[in-house]
Amino acid sequence: MKILVVEDEAKTGDYLRQGLAEAGFVVDLARNGTDGLHLALSERDAGYDLLILDVMLPGLDGWQVLQGVRQAGHEEPVLFLTARDHVDDRVHGLEMGADDYLVKPFVFSELLARVRSLLRRGSKSRDAEFLRAADLELDLLRRRVTRSGRRIDLTAKEFALLELLLRRQGEVLPRSLIASQVWDMNFDSDTNVIEVAVRRLRAKVDDAFEPKLIRTVRGMGYVLEAGEGAAGVPDRGA
Ligand code: CA
């Protein structure tokens, strides 16, 4: 799941980015309202799953960012951060379409609880909290993966990679797309970072199980599929 943080205080922004990344989220950070709104509106695919907006920002303030986002028809949940503990501010923010409010300073566990609660509320049904293929299950909110009921421990990057493969099951994903979506950057074509990560992920979710779910499509990328196409194919590539 992808979260946009718009926060001009360097320390708070870095703290949020790091903490949320360690909790398994993919995080973009903008340091002012103008960049924040631009990112929120230009994010491709399904957009962000959640926005975390500071109220007092250079450029556009948090409310103006929210206004721009809602005017463009985006409905992702928004959590406001503010140092100002004034009832008026809260009412104003909620009237404008914010979903929750957190007053600074806050402890990270509180923020994480609010984030999970908003994401849960935002998901259409309880089923949207899980991604599945065969007996593999990924719990988006608790950041847990099981296969055949057995708990599998993944790093944050492995989790993000598996989430991407599961969301786009049956689709061959090029390395460049995986690089931009999971590592949030472009890699030189000779890097083997993705190959290594896929190998590690397979060792955890496929090696001890049948059917094998993750396949290499030589020269193209990777695909995860549990359908007839994957079952009973002994050679799934290198
Ligand atoms: Ca601020």
Coordinates of C-alpha atoms and ligand atoms in Angstrom, one line a residue:
M1 CA 0.0 0.0 0.0
K2 CA 1.3 3.4 -0.9
I3 CA 1.1 6.5 1.3
L4 CA 1.9 10.1 0.6
V5 CA 3.3 12.2 3.4
V6 CA 3.3 16.0 3.1
E7 CA 5.3 17.5 5.9
D8 CA 7.8 20.4 5.8
E9 CA 9.5 19.7 9.1
A10 CA 12.5 17.7 8.0
K11 CA 12.8 15.6 11.2
T12 CA 9.1 14.7 11.4
G13 CA 9.0 13.9 7.6
D14 CA 12.0 11.6 7.8
Y15 CA 10.7 10.0 10.9
L16 CA 7.3 9.3 9.3
R17 CA 8.9 8.0 6.1
Q18 CA 11.2 5.7 7.9
G19 CA 8.6 4.4 10.3
L20 CA 6.0 3.7 7.7
A21 CA 8.5 2.1 5.4
E22 CA 9.6 -0.2 8.2
A23 CA 5.9 -1.1 8.8
G24 CA 5.9 -2.3 5.2
F25 CA 4.3 0.7 3.4
V26 CA 5.6 2.3 0.2
V27 CA 6.1 6.0 1.1
D28 CA 6.5 9.2 -0.9
L29 CA 7.4 12.4 1.0
A30 CA 6.8 15.9 -0.2
R31 CA 8.2 18.9 1.7
N32 CA 5.7 21.5 0.7
G33 CA 2.0 21.7 -0.3
T34 CA 2.6 22.5 -3.9
D35 CA 4.7 19.4 -4.5
G36 CA 2.3 17.3 -2.3
L37 CA -0.7 18.2 -4.4
H38 CA 1.2 17.6 -7.6
L39 CA 2.3 14.1 -6.4
A40 CA -1.2 13.3 -5.2
L41 CA -2.7 14.1 -8.5
S42 CA 0.0 12.6 -10.7
E43 CA 0.3 9.2 -9.0
R44 CA -0.6 6.7 -11.6
D45 CA -2.4 3.3 -11.3
A46 CA -4.8 3.3 -8.4
G47 CA -3.3 6.4 -6.7
Y48 CA -2.3 6.6 -3.1
D49 CA -4.1 4.5 -0.5
L50 CA -3.8 7.3 2.1
L51 CA -2.5 10.9 2.4
I52 CA -0.9 12.2 5.6
L53 CA -1.0 16.0 5.5
D54 CA 0.6 18.5 7.8
V55 CA -1.7 21.6 8.1
M56 CA 0.9 24.4 8.2
L57 CA 2.9 24.0 5.0
P58 CA 4.8 26.4 2.7
G59 CA 3.2 26.9 -0.7
L60 CA -0.3 25.5 -0.3
D61 CA -1.4 24.6 3.2
G62 CA -2.8 21.2 4.1
W63 CA -6.3 22.3 3.7
Q64 CA -5.7 23.6 0.2
V65 CA -3.9 20.3 -0.7
L66 CA -7.0 18.4 0.5
Q67 CA -9.3 20.8 -1.4
G68 CA -7.3 20.2 -4.6
V69 CA -7.3 16.4 -4.1
R70 CA -11.1 16.3 -3.5
Q71 CA -11.8 18.6 -6.4
A72 CA -10.0 16.3 -8.7
G73 CA -12.3 13.5 -7.5
H74 CA -9.8 11.6 -5.5
E75 CA -11.3 9.9 -2.5
E76 CA -8.4 8.4 -0.6
P77 CA -8.6 8.8 3.2
V78 CA -6.7 11.8 4.6
L79 CA -5.1 12.0 8.0
F80 CA -4.2 15.6 9.1
L81 CA -1.3 16.4 11.4
T82 CA -1.3 19.6 13.3
A83 CA 0.6 21.2 16.1
R84 CA -2.5 23.3 16.8
D85 CA -4.9 21.7 19.2
H86 CA -7.8 24.0 18.4
V87 CA -11.3 22.7 18.1
D88 CA -11.9 25.1 15.2
D89 CA -9.1 23.6 13.2
R90 CA -10.3 20.1 13.7
V91 CA -13.9 21.0 12.7
H92 CA -12.6 23.0 9.7
G93 CA -10.5 20.0 8.5
L94 CA -13.3 17.5 9.0
E95 CA -15.8 19.7 7.2
M96 CA -13.4 19.9 4.3
G97 CA -13.2 16.1 4.0
A98 CA -10.4 15.1 6.3
D99 CA -11.0 11.6 7.8
D100 CA -9.0 11.9 10.9
Y101 CA -6.8 14.2 12.9
L102 CA -3.6 13.7 14.9
V103 CA -2.1 16.4 17.1
K104 CA 1.7 16.8 17.3
P105 CA 3.7 15.6 19.0
F106 CA 2.4 12.1 18.6
V107 CA 3.9 8.7 19.2
F108 CA 4.4 6.6 16.2
S109 CA 2.4 3.6 17.4
E110 CA -0.6 6.0 17.6
L111 CA -0.1 7.2 14.1
L112 CA 0.2 3.6 12.8
A113 CA -3.0 2.6 14.6
R114 CA -4.9 5.5 12.9
V115 CA -3.4 4.7 9.5
R116 CA -4.5 1.1 9.8
S117 CA -7.9 2.1 10.9
L118 CA -8.3 4.5 8.0
L119 CA -7.1 2.0 5.5
R120 CA -9.5 -0.6 6.9
R121 CA -12.4 1.9 6.7
G122 CA -11.4 2.8 3.2
S123 CA -11.3 -0.7 1.9
K124 CA -14.6 -1.7 0.1
S125 CA -15.0 -4.9 2.0
R126 CA -13.2 -7.1 4.4
D127 CA -11.9 -9.1 1.5
A128 CA -10.0 -6.0 0.2
E129 CA -7.7 -6.4 3.2
F130 CA -6.4 -9.7 1.8
L131 CA -4.7 -10.7 -1.4
R132 CA -4.7 -14.4 -2.2
A133 CA -3.4 -16.9 -4.7
A134 CA -3.9 -20.6 -4.2
D135 CA -3.1 -21.2 -0.5
L136 CA -0.9 -18.0 -0.2
E137 CA -2.5 -15.2 1.7
L138 CA -1.3 -11.7 2.3
D139 CA -2.9 -9.6 5.0
L140 CA -2.5 -6.0 4.0
L141 CA -3.3 -4.4 7.3
R142 CA -1.5 -6.7 9.6
R143 CA 1.4 -7.0 7.1
R144 CA 1.4 -10.8 7.5
V145 CA 1.9 -13.5 4.9
T146 CA 0.8 -17.1 5.3
R147 CA 1.0 -20.1 3.0
S148 CA -1.0 -23.2 3.8
G149 CA -1.6 -21.5 7.1
R150 CA 2.1 -21.3 7.9
R151 CA 3.4 -17.8 8.8
I152 CA 6.1 -16.5 6.5
D153 CA 8.4 -13.7 7.6
L154 CA 9.2 -11.2 4.8
T155 CA 11.3 -8.0 4.8
A156 CA 9.4 -4.8 4.0
K157 CA 10.7 -4.9 0.4
E158 CA 9.8 -8.6 -0.1
F159 CA 6.4 -7.8 1.2
A160 CA 5.9 -4.9 -1.2
L161 CA 7.2 -7.1 -4.1
L162 CA 4.8 -9.9 -3.2
E163 CA 1.9 -7.4 -2.8
L164 CA 2.6 -6.0 -6.3
L165 CA 2.8 -9.5 -7.9
L166 CA -0.4 -10.5 -6.2
R167 CA -2.3 -7.3 -7.1
R168 CA -1.4 -7.9 -10.8
Q169 CA -1.7 -11.7 -10.9
G170 CA -1.3 -13.2 -14.3
E171 CA 0.4 -10.1 -15.7
V172 CA 4.0 -10.3 -16.6
L173 CA 5.7 -7.4 -14.7
P174 CA 8.8 -6.0 -16.3
R175 CA 11.8 -5.3 -14.0
S176 CA 11.6 -1.6 -14.7
L177 CA 8.0 -1.5 -13.4
I178 CA 9.0 -3.5 -10.3
A179 CA 11.9 -1.2 -9.7
S180 CA 9.7 1.9 -9.9
Q181 CA 6.9 0.5 -7.8
V182 CA 8.8 -1.3 -5.1
W183 CA 12.1 0.5 -4.8
D184 CA 10.6 3.8 -6.0
M185 CA 13.5 4.4 -8.3
N186 CA 15.0 3.5 -11.6
F187 CA 17.7 0.9 -11.8
D188 CA 20.5 0.5 -14.3
S189 CA 19.6 -2.4 -16.6
D190 CA 22.6 -4.4 -15.3
T191 CA 21.6 -4.4 -11.7
N192 CA 20.6 -7.7 -10.1
V193 CA 18.8 -6.2 -7.1
I194 CA 15.4 -7.4 -8.4
E195 CA 16.6 -10.9 -9.4
V196 CA 18.1 -11.3 -5.9
A197 CA 14.9 -10.1 -4.2
V198 CA 12.7 -12.4 -6.3
R199 CA 15.0 -15.3 -5.6
R200 CA 14.7 -14.7 -1.8
L201 CA 11.0 -14.2 -2.1
R202 CA 10.6 -17.5 -3.9
A203 CA 12.7 -19.3 -1.4
K204 CA 10.3 -18.2 1.3
V205 CA 6.9 -18.5 -0.5
D206 CA 7.5 -21.2 -3.1
D207 CA 10.3 -23.6 -2.3
A208 CA 8.5 -25.6 0.3
F209 CA 5.1 -25.5 -1.4
E210 CA 3.2 -26.6 -4.5
P211 CA 2.1 -25.2 -6.8
K212 CA 4.9 -22.8 -7.6
L213 CA 3.4 -19.4 -8.0
I214 CA 6.2 -17.0 -9.1
R215 CA 7.6 -17.6 -12.6
T216 CA 10.4 -15.9 -14.5
V217 CA 9.4 -15.0 -18.1
R218 CA 12.8 -14.9 -19.7
G219 CA 13.7 -11.5 -21.2
M220 CA 10.4 -10.0 -19.9
G221 CA 10.0 -10.1 -16.2
Y222 CA 8.1 -11.9 -13.5
V223 CA 4.5 -13.2 -13.1
L224 CA 2.6 -14.7 -10.3
E225 CA -0.2 -17.0 -11.2
A226 CA -2.1 -19.8 -9.5
G227 CA -4.3 -20.7 -12.5
E228 CA -4.1 -23.7 -14.9
G229 CA -1.3 -21.9 -16.7
A230 CA 1.0 -22.3 -13.7
A231 CA -0.2 -25.7 -12.4
G232 CA 1.6 -28.8 -13.6
V233 CA 4.3 -26.9 -15.5
P234 CA 7.5 -28.5 -14.2
D235 CA 10.0 -26.0 -15.6
R236 CA 9.2 -22.5 -14.4
G237 CA 12.4 -21.0 -15.7
A238 CA 15.6 -19.8 -13.9
Ligands
CA1 CA 4.4 22.4 9.2

